[in-house]
Amino acid sequence: MTASDWTESSLEPRAERQHVFIGVMGVTGAGKSTFIKTVTGNDDIVVGHDLRSCTTEVMPYTFEHEAVTVTLIDTPGFNDTTRGETEVLRDIAEWLDITYRNPPSIRLSGIIYMQSISDNRMYGSSLRNLKMFRDLCGENPMKNVIFATTGWRLAKEGGQYERAVERETQLCTERLFWEPMIRFGAGTARFEDSRESGIKIIRKLIPQRPVVLQIQHELVDQDRNLIDTTAGATVNEEIKRLEAQYQQQLREIQREMAEALKTSDLEHQQALEETKATIEFLREQTRQARDILNYERRNMDRRHENEMQSLQNALQDTRMALDNQRRRAQAEAAAQRYEDQMRFEQIVTQLKENMTKLRQEDQKLIEEAIANAQKEHDKLPAKGRKRDMGKKLLLGLLPLVGNVVMAAMGFGFIGNPFAGITQQ
């Protein structure tokens, strides 16, 4: 999709058919991609069989059901294994922002929140992510939410069905879990690994009146920054808690290192140095998470390889490095294609023409990046100007604003987050 393809009419649903948009959310491993693949019959959807996230970008999948066109929006898990929850929130928020801000202001008819019934207990991160989901939606849109449990077939085969039913009751009745949202109108359902079961859930949402989510109202109607939204504040609270925790741990390690120096315990000193390095790494990841929330503090020199890794999986460096390497390679290849097709001036023009689709804070970031790139470009003599200036500009913008924003301006890097919504 190029920027010129995205006119004011290009987002309009087909006039002859009802077109509904349904978000599919939940933590990694809950079965979001399995649900979408089963319902749509799309064999290109990759499904994971462990806790590693297969969905790394917001991605729509469209299918026809009776007289209705249905677009399911697959989203990264809030506890994504290769990216932190701040980056995941940013990408989901950007997609919801752009599709609502620009004509014809798409609104979701519903959200399906997937939850594995085999999860025996809610971890702190799961509870926090559930709160973030509630803050993202708001109270009034809860009537358009369905909490769908997965893993029932495995529970039956493993002799755990009764325990699963108890777990379902607990989720629905305890204030710590779904009960407050059910009181505001959210529904529940079981997904039993069949298309019939999935369609039954979707049928409940098709007649619903499309709603504006709380985060859309805050970002678009109230023109707030992401950090000032209710969901952004929830993530920011956790960032502050982690910063304080890591600072305290560093103070304790420094005290122990001083004692180890007095006793000349070299082995203990080395162990403490390694622990200190790990904590400093985690603290840096937390700082980067805050930068994503607070756009004004972003550093224009940050490179793509410094993207925030998941705090909970930060020590799994090898696997995460491979994932980041793959994403960098995809971004490099896409940027090179744009560089081959367009001159630097054409890339700048296209960016400027499409900035009006975005929030003010995104526009400011892009304007600053263009200004810096233009200065560097103009310093070079006409014959000495590098061919990769446009590529450098695009790669510098990607980690700052994300793939959703870049795609909205006609420079998608990883998939098309507006597929099935825009006219190709």
Short mmCIF file of C-alpha atoms in Angstrom, two decimals:
data_model
loop_
_atom_site.label_atom_id
_atom_site.label_comp_id
_atom_site.label_asym_id
_atom_site.label_seq_id
_atom_site.Cartn_x
_atom_site.Cartn_y
_atom_site.Cartn_z
CA MET A 1 0.00 0.00 0.00
CA THR A 2 1.34 3.41 -0.93
CA ALA A 3 0.31 6.68 0.62
CA SER A 4 -1.54 7.70 -2.54
CA ASP A 5 -3.70 4.59 -2.22
CA TRP A 6 -5.05 5.78 1.13
CA THR A 7 -7.59 8.43 0.20
CA GLU A 8 -10.48 9.52 2.37
CA SER A 9 -12.71 6.94 0.71
CA SER A 10 -10.25 4.06 0.86
CA LEU A 11 -11.21 3.05 4.39
CA GLU A 12 -14.93 2.94 3.68
CA PRO A 13 -16.61 -0.46 4.23
CA ARG A 14 -18.28 -1.94 1.18
CA ALA A 15 -21.65 -0.31 0.68
CA GLU A 16 -23.41 -3.51 -0.34
CA ARG A 17 -22.40 -5.48 2.75
CA GLN A 18 -22.21 -4.90 6.47
CA HIS A 19 -18.56 -4.72 7.53
CA VAL A 20 -17.70 -5.31 11.17
CA PHE A 21 -14.31 -5.02 12.87
CA ILE A 22 -13.49 -7.17 15.89
CA GLY A 23 -10.28 -7.00 17.93
CA VAL A 24 -8.73 -10.20 19.28
CA MET A 25 -6.57 -9.59 22.36
CA GLY A 26 -5.04 -11.43 25.30
CA VAL A 27 -1.71 -12.59 26.66
CA THR A 28 0.79 -14.64 24.67
CA GLY A 29 -0.21 -18.30 24.44
CA ALA A 30 -3.92 -17.70 25.04
CA GLY A 31 -4.87 -18.91 21.54
CA LYS A 32 -5.54 -15.68 19.59
CA SER A 33 -3.88 -16.81 16.36
CA THR A 34 -5.41 -20.29 16.66
CA PHE A 35 -8.86 -18.74 16.99
CA ILE A 36 -8.37 -16.49 13.95
CA LYS A 37 -6.89 -19.27 11.82
CA THR A 38 -9.73 -21.64 12.70
CA VAL A 39 -12.46 -19.10 11.98
CA THR A 40 -11.02 -17.57 8.80
CA GLY A 41 -9.49 -20.75 7.37
CA ASN A 42 -6.36 -18.74 6.56
CA ASP A 43 -3.47 -21.23 6.55
CA ASP A 44 -0.89 -18.43 6.35
CA ILE A 45 -1.46 -17.56 10.00
CA VAL A 46 1.38 -18.91 12.14
CA VAL A 47 0.29 -20.59 15.37
CA GLY A 48 2.66 -21.10 18.29
CA HIS A 49 2.67 -24.17 20.49
CA ASP A 50 4.58 -22.72 23.42
CA LEU A 51 4.71 -19.42 25.26
CA ARG A 52 6.68 -17.71 22.52
CA SER A 53 4.70 -15.05 20.68
CA CYS A 54 4.02 -15.65 16.99
CA THR A 55 2.07 -12.42 16.44
CA THR A 56 4.48 -9.49 16.64
CA GLU A 57 2.46 -6.90 14.72
CA VAL A 58 -1.15 -5.72 14.59
CA MET A 59 -2.62 -7.57 11.60
CA PRO A 60 -6.18 -7.70 10.17
CA TYR A 61 -7.70 -10.86 8.64
CA THR A 62 -10.93 -10.54 6.65
CA PHE A 63 -13.47 -13.23 5.77
CA GLU A 64 -17.09 -13.42 4.67
CA HIS A 65 -19.83 -14.80 6.90
CA GLU A 66 -23.31 -14.97 5.43
CA ALA A 67 -24.12 -11.35 4.45
CA VAL A 68 -21.39 -9.81 6.58
CA THR A 69 -17.73 -8.97 5.95
CA VAL A 70 -15.81 -9.60 9.16
CA THR A 71 -12.31 -8.28 9.85
CA LEU A 72 -10.57 -9.80 12.86
CA ILE A 73 -7.68 -7.71 14.22
CA ASP A 74 -4.90 -9.95 15.55
CA THR A 75 -2.72 -8.24 18.15
CA PRO A 76 0.57 -9.04 19.92
CA GLY A 77 0.19 -10.50 23.39
CA PHE A 78 0.38 -7.99 26.21
CA ASN A 79 3.22 -10.14 27.62
CA ASP A 80 4.93 -10.57 24.23
CA THR A 81 8.14 -12.60 24.50
CA THR A 82 10.25 -10.34 22.29
CA ARG A 83 8.86 -6.90 23.12
CA GLY A 84 7.74 -5.17 26.29
CA GLU A 85 4.14 -4.30 27.10
CA THR A 86 4.86 -0.60 26.47
CA GLU A 87 5.75 -1.23 22.84
CA VAL A 88 2.78 -3.57 22.41
CA LEU A 89 0.43 -0.94 23.88
CA ARG A 90 1.92 1.67 21.55
CA ASP A 91 1.31 -0.43 18.43
CA ILE A 92 -2.26 -1.34 19.39
CA ALA A 93 -2.97 2.28 20.35
CA GLU A 94 -1.53 3.59 17.07
CA TRP A 95 -3.72 1.25 15.01
CA LEU A 96 -6.85 2.22 16.97
CA ASP A 97 -5.87 5.90 16.72
CA ILE A 98 -5.17 6.02 12.98
CA THR A 99 -8.22 4.02 11.89
CA TYR A 100 -10.52 6.13 14.09
CA ARG A 101 -8.89 9.52 13.43
CA ASN A 102 -9.13 9.23 9.64
CA PRO A 103 -12.38 8.95 7.62
CA PRO A 104 -14.61 7.03 7.91
CA SER A 105 -13.54 6.68 11.57
CA ILE A 106 -13.63 2.92 12.00
CA ARG A 107 -14.95 1.67 15.32
CA LEU A 108 -14.82 -1.86 16.65
CA SER A 109 -18.04 -3.83 16.94
CA GLY A 110 -16.39 -5.89 19.63
CA ILE A 111 -13.27 -7.28 21.27
CA ILE A 112 -12.65 -10.93 22.06
CA TYR A 113 -10.25 -11.31 24.99
CA MET A 114 -8.72 -14.81 24.93
CA GLN A 115 -7.76 -16.59 28.15
CA SER A 116 -6.35 -20.11 28.47
CA ILE A 117 -8.39 -22.09 30.97
CA SER A 118 -5.26 -24.12 31.77
CA ASP A 119 -3.58 -21.14 33.45
CA ASN A 120 -3.88 -22.24 37.06
CA ARG A 121 -3.24 -18.81 38.49
CA MET A 122 -2.92 -15.21 37.43
CA TYR A 123 0.61 -13.88 37.65
CA GLY A 124 1.28 -10.25 38.54
CA SER A 125 1.94 -9.41 34.90
CA SER A 126 -1.32 -11.07 33.81
CA LEU A 127 -3.33 -9.08 36.34
CA ARG A 128 -1.59 -5.87 35.30
CA ASN A 129 -2.25 -6.62 31.63
CA LEU A 130 -5.91 -7.29 32.41
CA LYS A 131 -6.09 -3.88 34.08
CA MET A 132 -4.41 -2.31 31.06
CA PHE A 133 -7.03 -3.97 28.82
CA ARG A 134 -9.81 -2.57 31.00
CA ASP A 135 -8.24 0.90 30.86
CA LEU A 136 -7.83 0.62 27.10
CA CYS A 137 -11.53 -0.19 26.61
CA GLY A 138 -13.25 1.87 29.30
CA GLU A 139 -16.51 1.03 31.05
CA ASN A 140 -19.17 1.72 28.41
CA PRO A 141 -17.58 -0.41 25.64
CA MET A 142 -17.57 -3.45 27.95
CA LYS A 143 -20.91 -4.52 26.50
CA ASN A 144 -18.97 -5.16 23.27
CA VAL A 145 -16.38 -7.41 24.98
CA ILE A 146 -16.43 -11.20 25.21
CA PHE A 147 -14.00 -13.08 27.43
CA ALA A 148 -13.37 -16.36 25.59
CA THR A 149 -11.66 -19.25 27.36
CA THR A 150 -9.52 -21.72 25.42
CA GLY A 151 -7.97 -25.12 26.09
CA TRP A 152 -11.18 -27.03 26.86
CA ARG A 153 -10.30 -30.00 24.65
CA LEU A 154 -6.99 -30.49 26.43
CA ALA A 155 -8.71 -30.14 29.80
CA LYS A 156 -11.15 -32.91 28.91
CA GLU A 157 -8.45 -35.19 27.50
CA GLY A 158 -6.26 -34.62 30.54
CA GLY A 159 -8.98 -35.31 33.07
CA GLN A 160 -8.96 -31.67 34.21
CA TYR A 161 -12.43 -30.64 33.02
CA GLU A 162 -13.95 -30.14 36.48
CA ARG A 163 -10.93 -28.12 37.55
CA ALA A 164 -11.29 -26.01 34.38
CA VAL A 165 -14.96 -25.32 35.19
CA GLU A 166 -13.95 -24.19 38.67
CA ARG A 167 -11.34 -21.93 37.12
CA GLU A 168 -13.93 -20.46 34.75
CA THR A 169 -16.24 -19.71 37.68
CA GLN A 170 -13.38 -18.06 39.55
CA LEU A 171 -12.55 -15.82 36.59
CA CYS A 172 -16.18 -14.75 36.23
CA THR A 173 -16.99 -14.11 39.89
CA GLU A 174 -13.87 -12.67 41.54
CA ARG A 175 -13.33 -8.91 41.56
CA LEU A 176 -9.64 -9.40 40.86
CA PHE A 177 -10.43 -10.93 37.47
CA TRP A 178 -13.41 -10.44 35.11
CA GLU A 179 -16.25 -9.74 37.53
CA PRO A 180 -16.05 -5.90 37.39
CA MET A 181 -16.09 -5.96 33.59
CA ILE A 182 -18.95 -8.47 33.46
CA ARG A 183 -20.97 -6.10 35.66
CA PHE A 184 -20.52 -3.46 32.95
CA GLY A 185 -21.89 -5.81 30.30
CA ALA A 186 -18.98 -8.01 29.13
CA GLY A 187 -19.94 -11.54 28.11
CA THR A 188 -18.18 -14.90 28.36
CA ALA A 189 -17.85 -17.84 25.99
CA ARG A 190 -15.91 -21.04 25.43
CA PHE A 191 -13.84 -21.57 22.30
CA GLU A 192 -13.66 -25.32 21.73
CA ASP A 193 -11.22 -25.44 18.80
CA SER A 194 -13.87 -25.60 16.07
CA ARG A 195 -14.99 -23.09 13.46
CA GLU A 196 -18.57 -23.51 14.61
CA SER A 197 -17.55 -22.56 18.13
CA GLY A 198 -15.63 -19.51 16.90
CA ILE A 199 -18.42 -18.31 14.62
CA LYS A 200 -20.85 -18.61 17.51
CA ILE A 201 -18.73 -16.12 19.47
CA ILE A 202 -18.46 -13.74 16.51
CA ARG A 203 -22.22 -13.86 15.91
CA LYS A 204 -22.74 -12.36 19.36
CA LEU A 205 -20.74 -9.29 18.34
CA ILE A 206 -21.97 -8.70 14.78
CA PRO A 207 -25.25 -7.02 15.85
CA GLN A 208 -23.52 -4.79 18.41
CA ARG A 209 -23.36 -1.06 17.78
CA PRO A 210 -19.70 -0.11 17.06
CA VAL A 211 -18.11 1.77 19.94
CA VAL A 212 -15.32 4.27 20.56
CA LEU A 213 -12.85 2.76 23.00
CA GLN A 214 -11.60 4.85 25.90
CA ILE A 215 -8.07 5.06 24.47
CA GLN A 216 -9.45 6.26 21.11
CA HIS A 217 -11.47 8.96 22.86
CA GLU A 218 -8.42 10.04 24.87
CA LEU A 219 -5.95 10.04 21.95
CA VAL A 220 -8.18 11.48 19.23
CA ASP A 221 -11.10 13.36 20.79
CA GLN A 222 -9.13 14.71 23.78
CA ASP A 223 -5.79 14.89 21.91
CA ARG A 224 -3.80 13.34 24.77
CA ASN A 225 -0.32 11.87 24.57
CA LEU A 226 -0.07 8.11 25.09
CA ILE A 227 1.50 8.50 28.54
CA ASP A 228 -1.47 10.66 29.59
CA THR A 229 -4.10 8.05 28.69
CA THR A 230 -5.57 5.78 31.35
CA ALA A 231 -3.89 2.70 29.85
CA GLY A 232 -0.59 4.55 29.47
CA ALA A 233 -0.71 5.59 33.12
CA THR A 234 -1.16 1.94 34.13
CA VAL A 235 2.01 0.96 32.27
CA ASN A 236 3.86 4.00 33.61
CA GLU A 237 3.08 2.96 37.20
CA GLU A 238 4.78 -0.38 36.60
CA ILE A 239 7.78 1.33 35.00
CA LYS A 240 8.18 3.54 38.09
CA ARG A 241 7.93 0.50 40.37
CA LEU A 242 10.60 -1.35 38.40
CA GLU A 243 12.90 1.67 38.35
CA ALA A 244 12.70 1.94 42.14
CA GLN A 245 13.24 -1.80 42.53
CA TYR A 246 16.33 -1.86 40.30
CA GLN A 247 17.77 1.21 42.00
CA GLN A 248 17.41 -0.46 45.41
CA GLN A 249 19.02 -3.66 44.11
CA LEU A 250 21.97 -1.71 42.72
CA ARG A 251 22.51 0.01 46.07
CA GLU A 252 22.53 -3.36 47.84
CA ILE A 253 25.00 -4.83 45.33
CA GLN A 254 27.32 -1.84 45.67
CA ARG A 255 27.29 -2.30 49.44
CA GLU A 256 28.10 -6.02 49.08
CA MET A 257 30.88 -5.23 46.59
CA ALA A 258 32.47 -2.84 49.07
CA GLU A 259 32.44 -5.58 51.71
CA ALA A 260 33.88 -8.11 49.23
CA LEU A 261 36.74 -5.72 48.45
CA LYS A 262 37.59 -5.47 52.14
CA THR A 263 37.81 -9.27 52.43
CA SER A 264 39.55 -9.69 49.04
CA ASP A 265 36.85 -12.18 47.99
CA LEU A 266 37.51 -12.05 44.23
CA GLU A 267 35.03 -14.78 43.32
CA HIS A 268 32.22 -12.99 45.14
CA GLN A 269 33.24 -9.70 43.52
CA GLN A 270 32.96 -11.25 40.05
CA ALA A 271 29.52 -12.70 40.80
CA LEU A 272 28.34 -9.32 42.05
CA GLU A 273 29.69 -7.59 38.94
CA GLU A 274 27.68 -9.97 36.74
CA THR A 275 24.54 -9.40 38.78
CA LYS A 276 25.08 -5.66 38.63
CA ALA A 277 25.41 -5.78 34.83
CA THR A 278 22.14 -7.69 34.57
CA ILE A 279 20.26 -5.22 36.77
CA GLU A 280 21.71 -2.25 34.86
CA PHE A 281 20.56 -3.89 31.63
CA LEU A 282 17.04 -4.27 33.03
CA ARG A 283 17.06 -0.68 34.25
CA GLU A 284 18.05 0.51 30.77
CA GLN A 285 15.18 -1.51 29.27
CA THR A 286 12.83 0.19 31.71
CA ARG A 287 14.16 3.59 30.67
CA GLN A 288 13.51 2.74 27.03
CA ALA A 289 9.98 1.67 27.93
CA ARG A 290 9.38 5.08 29.48
CA ASP A 291 10.74 6.74 26.32
CA ILE A 292 8.17 4.90 24.22
CA LEU A 293 5.38 6.21 26.44
CA ASN A 294 6.78 9.72 26.70
CA TYR A 295 7.60 10.77 23.13
CA GLU A 296 9.23 14.05 24.13
CA ARG A 297 12.08 12.15 25.81
CA ARG A 298 12.94 9.92 22.89
CA ASN A 299 16.52 10.02 21.61
CA MET A 300 16.82 10.53 17.87
CA ASP A 301 20.12 8.62 17.86
CA ARG A 302 18.58 5.41 19.20
CA ARG A 303 19.12 2.64 16.67
CA HIS A 304 16.78 -0.21 15.82
CA GLU A 305 18.97 -2.80 17.57
CA ASN A 306 18.25 -1.07 20.89
CA GLU A 307 14.52 -1.76 20.76
CA MET A 308 13.09 -2.63 24.13
CA GLN A 309 13.15 -6.33 24.98
CA SER A 310 10.67 -7.87 27.35
CA LEU A 311 11.55 -7.17 30.98
CA GLN A 312 10.38 -10.60 32.05
CA ASN A 313 12.50 -12.37 29.41
CA ALA A 314 15.51 -10.04 29.32
CA LEU A 315 17.97 -12.80 30.23
CA GLN A 316 16.98 -14.89 27.19
CA ASP A 317 19.41 -12.88 25.09
CA THR A 318 20.11 -15.42 22.39
CA ARG A 319 16.53 -16.05 21.35
CA MET A 320 15.60 -12.42 21.57
CA ALA A 321 18.67 -11.38 19.56
CA LEU A 322 17.62 -13.74 16.76
CA ASP A 323 14.12 -12.26 16.72
CA ASN A 324 15.47 -8.72 16.63
CA GLN A 325 17.95 -9.67 13.92
CA ARG A 326 15.11 -11.02 11.78
CA ARG A 327 13.05 -7.87 12.30
CA ARG A 328 16.05 -5.65 11.49
CA ALA A 329 16.67 -7.61 8.30
CA GLN A 330 13.02 -7.17 7.27
CA ALA A 331 13.19 -3.46 8.00
CA GLU A 332 16.49 -3.06 6.12
CA ALA A 333 15.08 -4.86 3.07
CA ALA A 334 11.89 -2.78 3.06
CA ALA A 335 13.79 0.49 3.48
CA GLN A 336 16.10 -0.49 0.62
CA ARG A 337 13.10 -1.13 -1.64
CA TYR A 338 11.76 2.35 -0.92
CA GLU A 339 15.24 3.82 -1.49
CA ASP A 340 15.47 2.06 -4.86
CA GLN A 341 12.06 3.37 -5.94
CA MET A 342 12.17 6.95 -4.65
CA ARG A 343 14.60 9.84 -4.29
CA PHE A 344 15.21 11.36 -0.85
CA GLU A 345 13.05 14.37 -1.73
CA GLN A 346 10.17 12.10 -2.79
CA ILE A 347 10.34 10.18 0.49
CA VAL A 348 10.27 13.45 2.46
CA THR A 349 7.33 14.73 0.40
CA GLN A 350 5.32 11.56 0.97
CA LEU A 351 5.98 11.69 4.71
CA LYS A 352 4.86 15.32 4.92
CA GLU A 353 1.74 14.72 2.83
CA ASN A 354 0.55 11.93 5.12
CA MET A 355 1.41 13.36 8.54
CA THR A 356 -2.08 14.83 8.89
CA LYS A 357 -3.39 11.31 9.54
CA LEU A 358 -1.40 11.16 12.76
CA ARG A 359 -1.46 12.56 16.28
CA GLN A 360 0.42 15.79 17.00
CA GLU A 361 3.13 14.01 19.00
CA ASP A 362 3.81 11.65 16.08
CA GLN A 363 3.89 14.59 13.68
CA LYS A 364 6.45 16.40 15.84
CA LEU A 365 8.73 13.35 15.91
CA ILE A 366 8.58 12.98 12.14
CA GLU A 367 9.12 16.70 11.53
CA GLU A 368 12.23 16.64 13.75
CA ALA A 369 13.58 13.55 11.99
CA ILE A 370 12.99 15.11 8.56
CA ALA A 371 14.64 18.38 9.62
CA ASN A 372 17.74 16.56 10.89
CA ALA A 373 17.94 14.39 7.78
CA GLN A 374 17.45 17.43 5.54
CA LYS A 375 20.32 19.26 7.26
CA GLU A 376 22.62 16.28 6.77
CA HIS A 377 21.46 15.93 3.16
CA ASP A 378 21.97 19.62 2.33
CA LYS A 379 25.50 19.69 3.79
CA LEU A 380 26.68 17.33 1.08
CA PRO A 381 27.55 18.60 -2.41
CA ALA A 382 25.03 17.59 -5.06
CA LYS A 383 27.42 15.08 -6.60
CA GLY A 384 28.42 13.65 -3.25
CA ARG A 385 24.99 13.02 -1.80
CA LYS A 386 24.53 9.45 -0.73
CA ARG A 387 21.84 7.31 -2.24
CA ASP A 388 20.94 5.86 1.16
CA MET A 389 19.73 9.09 2.81
CA GLY A 390 16.08 8.11 2.36
CA LYS A 391 16.74 4.63 3.70
CA LYS A 392 18.53 6.09 6.71
CA LEU A 393 15.60 8.44 7.43
CA LEU A 394 13.02 5.63 7.27
CA LEU A 395 15.05 3.26 9.45
CA GLY A 396 15.53 6.03 11.99
CA LEU A 397 11.78 6.66 12.16
CA LEU A 398 10.71 3.02 12.51
CA PRO A 399 11.76 2.46 16.16
CA LEU A 400 10.38 5.86 17.12
CA VAL A 401 6.83 5.59 15.79
CA GLY A 402 6.41 1.89 14.96
CA ASN A 403 5.24 -0.05 11.91
CA VAL A 404 1.58 1.00 12.18
CA VAL A 405 2.40 4.70 11.81
CA MET A 406 4.92 4.05 9.03
CA ALA A 407 2.35 1.99 7.11
CA ALA A 408 -0.20 4.79 7.48
CA MET A 409 2.23 7.07 5.65
CA GLY A 410 2.82 4.52 2.90
CA PHE A 411 6.03 2.96 4.25
CA GLY A 412 4.95 -0.34 5.82
CA PHE A 413 7.85 -2.52 6.93
CA ILE A 414 6.37 -5.73 8.37
CA GLY A 415 3.07 -6.76 6.81
CA ASN A 416 0.14 -4.45 6.15
CA PRO A 417 -1.74 -3.51 9.35
CA PHE A 418 -4.56 -2.08 7.23
CA ALA A 419 -5.13 -5.14 5.01
CA GLY A 420 -8.81 -5.85 4.51
CA ILE A 421 -9.61 -2.31 5.57
CA THR A 422 -8.07 -0.25 2.78
CA GLN A 423 -8.70 -0.71 -0.90
CA GLN A 424 -5.54 -2.00 -2.48
#
